[in-house]
mmCIF file of C-alpha atoms and ligand atoms in Angstrom:
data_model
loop_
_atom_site.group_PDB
_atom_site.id
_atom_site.type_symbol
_atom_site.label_atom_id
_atom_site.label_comp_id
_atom_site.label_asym_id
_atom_site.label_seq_id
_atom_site.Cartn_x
_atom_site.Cartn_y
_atom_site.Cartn_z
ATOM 1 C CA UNK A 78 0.000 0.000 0.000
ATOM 2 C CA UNK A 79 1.310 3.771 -1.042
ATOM 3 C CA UNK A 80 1.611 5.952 1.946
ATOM 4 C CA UNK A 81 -0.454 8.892 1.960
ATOM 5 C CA UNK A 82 0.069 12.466 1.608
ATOM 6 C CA UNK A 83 -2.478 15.331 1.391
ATOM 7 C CA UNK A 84 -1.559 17.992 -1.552
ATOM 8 C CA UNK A 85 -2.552 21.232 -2.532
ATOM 9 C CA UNK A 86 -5.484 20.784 -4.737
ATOM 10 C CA UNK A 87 -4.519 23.665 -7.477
ATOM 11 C CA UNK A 88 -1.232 21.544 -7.950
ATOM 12 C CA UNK A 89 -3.193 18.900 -9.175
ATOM 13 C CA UNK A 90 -4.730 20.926 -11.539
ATOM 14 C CA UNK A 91 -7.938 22.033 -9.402
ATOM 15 C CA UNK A 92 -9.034 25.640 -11.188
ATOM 16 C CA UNK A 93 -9.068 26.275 -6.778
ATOM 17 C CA UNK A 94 -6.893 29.294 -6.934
ATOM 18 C CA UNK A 95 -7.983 32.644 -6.151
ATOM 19 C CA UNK A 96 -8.458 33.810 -9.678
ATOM 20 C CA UNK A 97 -10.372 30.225 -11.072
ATOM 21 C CA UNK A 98 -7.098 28.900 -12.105
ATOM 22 C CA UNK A 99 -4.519 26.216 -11.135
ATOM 23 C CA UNK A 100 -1.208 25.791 -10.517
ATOM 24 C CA UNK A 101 -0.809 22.444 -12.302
ATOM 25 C CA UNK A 102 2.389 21.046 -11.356
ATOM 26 C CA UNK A 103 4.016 17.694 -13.471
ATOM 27 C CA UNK A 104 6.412 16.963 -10.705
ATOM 28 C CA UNK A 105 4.001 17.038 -8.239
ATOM 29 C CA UNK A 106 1.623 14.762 -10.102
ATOM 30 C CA UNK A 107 4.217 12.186 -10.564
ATOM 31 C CA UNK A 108 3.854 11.521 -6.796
ATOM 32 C CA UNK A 109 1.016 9.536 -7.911
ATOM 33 C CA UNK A 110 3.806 6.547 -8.428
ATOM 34 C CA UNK A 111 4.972 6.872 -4.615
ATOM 35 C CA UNK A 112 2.440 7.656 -2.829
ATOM 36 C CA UNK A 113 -1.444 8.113 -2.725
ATOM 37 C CA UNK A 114 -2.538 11.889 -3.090
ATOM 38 C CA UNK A 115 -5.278 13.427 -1.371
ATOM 39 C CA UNK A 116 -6.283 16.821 -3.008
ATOM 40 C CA UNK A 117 -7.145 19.647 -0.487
ATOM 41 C CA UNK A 118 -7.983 23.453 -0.981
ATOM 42 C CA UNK A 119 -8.009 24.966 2.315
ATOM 43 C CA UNK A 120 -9.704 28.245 0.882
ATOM 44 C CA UNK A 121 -12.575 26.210 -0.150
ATOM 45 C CA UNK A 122 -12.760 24.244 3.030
ATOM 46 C CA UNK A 123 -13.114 27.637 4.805
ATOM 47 C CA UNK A 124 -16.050 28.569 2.504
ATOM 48 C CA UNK A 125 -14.371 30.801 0.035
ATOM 49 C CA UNK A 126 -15.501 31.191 -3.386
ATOM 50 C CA UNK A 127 -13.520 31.065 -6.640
ATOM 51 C CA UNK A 128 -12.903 33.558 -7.714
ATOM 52 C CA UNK A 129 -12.123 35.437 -5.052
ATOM 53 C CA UNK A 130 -10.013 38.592 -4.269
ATOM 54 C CA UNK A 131 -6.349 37.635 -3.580
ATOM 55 C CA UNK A 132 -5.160 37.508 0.580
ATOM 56 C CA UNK A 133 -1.874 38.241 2.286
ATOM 57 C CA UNK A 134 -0.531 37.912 5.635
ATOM 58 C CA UNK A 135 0.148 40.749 7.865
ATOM 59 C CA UNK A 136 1.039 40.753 11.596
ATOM 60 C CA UNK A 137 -0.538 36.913 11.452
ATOM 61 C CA UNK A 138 -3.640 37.720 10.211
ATOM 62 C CA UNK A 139 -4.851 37.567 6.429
ATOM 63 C CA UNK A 140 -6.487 40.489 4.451
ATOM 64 C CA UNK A 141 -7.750 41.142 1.275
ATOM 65 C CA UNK A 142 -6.360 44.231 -0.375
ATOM 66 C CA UNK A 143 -9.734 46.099 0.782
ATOM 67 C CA UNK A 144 -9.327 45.518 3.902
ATOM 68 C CA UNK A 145 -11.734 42.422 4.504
ATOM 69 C CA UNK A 146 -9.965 40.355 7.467
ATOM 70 C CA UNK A 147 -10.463 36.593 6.185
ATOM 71 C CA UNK A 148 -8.690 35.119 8.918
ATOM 72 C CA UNK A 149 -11.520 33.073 11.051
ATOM 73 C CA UNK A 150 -12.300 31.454 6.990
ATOM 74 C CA UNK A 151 -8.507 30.431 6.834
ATOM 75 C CA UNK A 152 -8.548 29.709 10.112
ATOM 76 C CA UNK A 153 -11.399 26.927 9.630
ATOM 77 C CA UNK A 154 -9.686 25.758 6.509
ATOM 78 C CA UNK A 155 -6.784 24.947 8.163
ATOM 79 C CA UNK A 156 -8.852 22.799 10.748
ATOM 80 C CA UNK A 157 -10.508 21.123 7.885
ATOM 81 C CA UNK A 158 -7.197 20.337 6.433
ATOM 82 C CA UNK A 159 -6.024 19.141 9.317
ATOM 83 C CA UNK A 160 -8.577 16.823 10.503
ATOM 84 C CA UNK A 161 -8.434 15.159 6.770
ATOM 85 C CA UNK A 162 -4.396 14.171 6.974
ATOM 86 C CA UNK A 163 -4.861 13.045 10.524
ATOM 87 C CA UNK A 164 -8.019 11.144 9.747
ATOM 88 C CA UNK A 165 -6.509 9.610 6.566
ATOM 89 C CA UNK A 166 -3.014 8.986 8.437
ATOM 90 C CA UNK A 167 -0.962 11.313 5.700
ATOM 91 C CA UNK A 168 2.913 10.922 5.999
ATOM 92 C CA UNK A 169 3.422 14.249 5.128
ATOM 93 C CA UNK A 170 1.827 17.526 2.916
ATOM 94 C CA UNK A 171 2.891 18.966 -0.124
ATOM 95 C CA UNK A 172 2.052 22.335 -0.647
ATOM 96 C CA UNK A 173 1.862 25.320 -2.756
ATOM 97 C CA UNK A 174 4.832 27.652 -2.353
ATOM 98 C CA UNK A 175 4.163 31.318 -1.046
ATOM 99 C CA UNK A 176 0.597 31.193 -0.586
ATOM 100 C CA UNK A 177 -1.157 32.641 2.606
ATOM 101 C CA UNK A 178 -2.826 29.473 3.020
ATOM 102 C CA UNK A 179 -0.375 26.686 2.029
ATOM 103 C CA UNK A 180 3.285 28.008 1.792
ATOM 104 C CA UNK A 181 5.951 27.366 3.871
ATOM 105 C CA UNK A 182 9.061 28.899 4.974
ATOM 106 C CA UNK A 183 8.153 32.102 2.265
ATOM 107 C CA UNK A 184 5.260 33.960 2.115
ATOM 108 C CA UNK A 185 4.356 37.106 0.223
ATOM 109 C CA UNK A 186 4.690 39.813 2.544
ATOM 110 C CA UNK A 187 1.216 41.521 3.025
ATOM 111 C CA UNK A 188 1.553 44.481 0.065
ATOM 112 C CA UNK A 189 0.203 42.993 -2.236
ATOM 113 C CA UNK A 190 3.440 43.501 -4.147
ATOM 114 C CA UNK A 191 4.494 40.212 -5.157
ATOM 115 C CA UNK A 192 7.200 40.735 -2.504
ATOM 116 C CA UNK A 193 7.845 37.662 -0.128
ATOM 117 C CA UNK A 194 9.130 37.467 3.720
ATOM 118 C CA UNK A 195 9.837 34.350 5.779
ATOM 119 C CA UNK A 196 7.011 32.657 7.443
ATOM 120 C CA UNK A 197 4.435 30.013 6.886
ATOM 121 C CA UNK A 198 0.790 30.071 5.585
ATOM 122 C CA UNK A 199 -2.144 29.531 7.746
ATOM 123 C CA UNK A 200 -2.555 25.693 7.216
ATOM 124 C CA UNK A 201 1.142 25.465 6.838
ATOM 125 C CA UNK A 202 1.734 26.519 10.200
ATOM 126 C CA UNK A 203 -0.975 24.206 11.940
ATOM 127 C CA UNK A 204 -0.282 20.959 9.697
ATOM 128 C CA UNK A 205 3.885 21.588 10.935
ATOM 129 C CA UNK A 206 2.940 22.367 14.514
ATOM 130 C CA UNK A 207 1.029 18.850 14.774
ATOM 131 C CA UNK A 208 4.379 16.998 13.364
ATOM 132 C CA UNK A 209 3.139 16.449 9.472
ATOM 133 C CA UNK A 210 6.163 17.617 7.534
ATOM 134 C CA UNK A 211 5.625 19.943 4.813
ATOM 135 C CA UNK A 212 7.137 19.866 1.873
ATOM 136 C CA UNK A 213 6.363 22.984 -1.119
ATOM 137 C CA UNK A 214 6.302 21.908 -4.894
ATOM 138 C CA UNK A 215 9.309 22.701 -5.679
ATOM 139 C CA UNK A 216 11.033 20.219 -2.846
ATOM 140 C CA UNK A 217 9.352 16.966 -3.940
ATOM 141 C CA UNK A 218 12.665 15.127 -4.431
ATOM 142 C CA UNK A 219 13.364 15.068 -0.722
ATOM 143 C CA UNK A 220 9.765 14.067 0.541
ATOM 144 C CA UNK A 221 10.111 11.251 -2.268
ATOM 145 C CA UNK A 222 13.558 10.583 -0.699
ATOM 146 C CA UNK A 223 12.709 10.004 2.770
ATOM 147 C CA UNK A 224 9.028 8.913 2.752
ATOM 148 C CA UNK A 225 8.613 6.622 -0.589
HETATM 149 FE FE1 SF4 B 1694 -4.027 26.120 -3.876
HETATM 150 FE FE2 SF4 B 1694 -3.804 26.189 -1.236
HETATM 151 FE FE3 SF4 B 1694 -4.664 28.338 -2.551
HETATM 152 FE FE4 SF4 B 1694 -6.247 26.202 -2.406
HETATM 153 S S1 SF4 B 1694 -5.567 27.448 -0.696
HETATM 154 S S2 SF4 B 1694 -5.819 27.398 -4.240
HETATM 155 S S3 SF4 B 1694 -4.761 24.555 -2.459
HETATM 156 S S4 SF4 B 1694 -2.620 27.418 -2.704
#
């Protein structure tokens, strides 16, 4: 049996994304071979429509650029998110770089500027501080390395 990871939905090719795209990623669906994949969209799970306006992070908290504070929503899709890897018994996340949801380690910084600081994404942050490793797109070499 394949172990089991939970990855970001838009890098499967989900049109999740803020702006009804995806970020369709051929690395990341060649997981498929190692391990099996478990497509999640936080946003979604914390009722967010698509489209929707883009979010940051500032000062922990996530805004739109008007000024709409979306952080109980990302909040509650983080929960979501979490409860599905425990529940299914995931190894480990992979998930989209530099979001204010999924990233991890980088982040864009809160102006809306394309400009990132260090620092994880909501469900980033709450998957890591419950032990599941979390691994961005462009990193799936090592999670195939130590958990295949
Ligand atoms: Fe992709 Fe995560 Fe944003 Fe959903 S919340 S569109 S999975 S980066």
């Amino acid at each position: 049996m394949k172990p089991k990871i939970i990855v970001s939905a838009c890098l499967l090719g989900e049109n999740c994304k803020y702006n009804g795209g995806n970020n369709k990623n051929e690395e990341v669906l060649r997981l498929g071979k190692y391990f099996e994949m478990i497509p999640v969209c936080p946003e979604c799970f914390g009722g967010l429509p698509i489209p929707r306006e883009p979010a940051e992070i500032r000062n922990g908290e996530v805004f739109q650029k008007n000024g709409n504070n979306l952080t109980a929503a990302f909040r509650y899709g983080a929960e979501q998110t979490l409860y599905i890897a425990e529940e299914k018994n995931c190894v480990a996340a992979v998930l989209k770089e530099n979001s204010p949801s999924c990233g991890y380690g980088r982040i864009y910084d809160g102006s809306f500027s394309k400009k990132l600081k260090d620092g994880n994404g909501i469900t980033a942050e709450l998957l890591s501080s419950r032990g599941i490793a979390v691994f961005g797109e462009s990193r799936v070499n090592k999670l195939i390395e130590l958990y295949s």
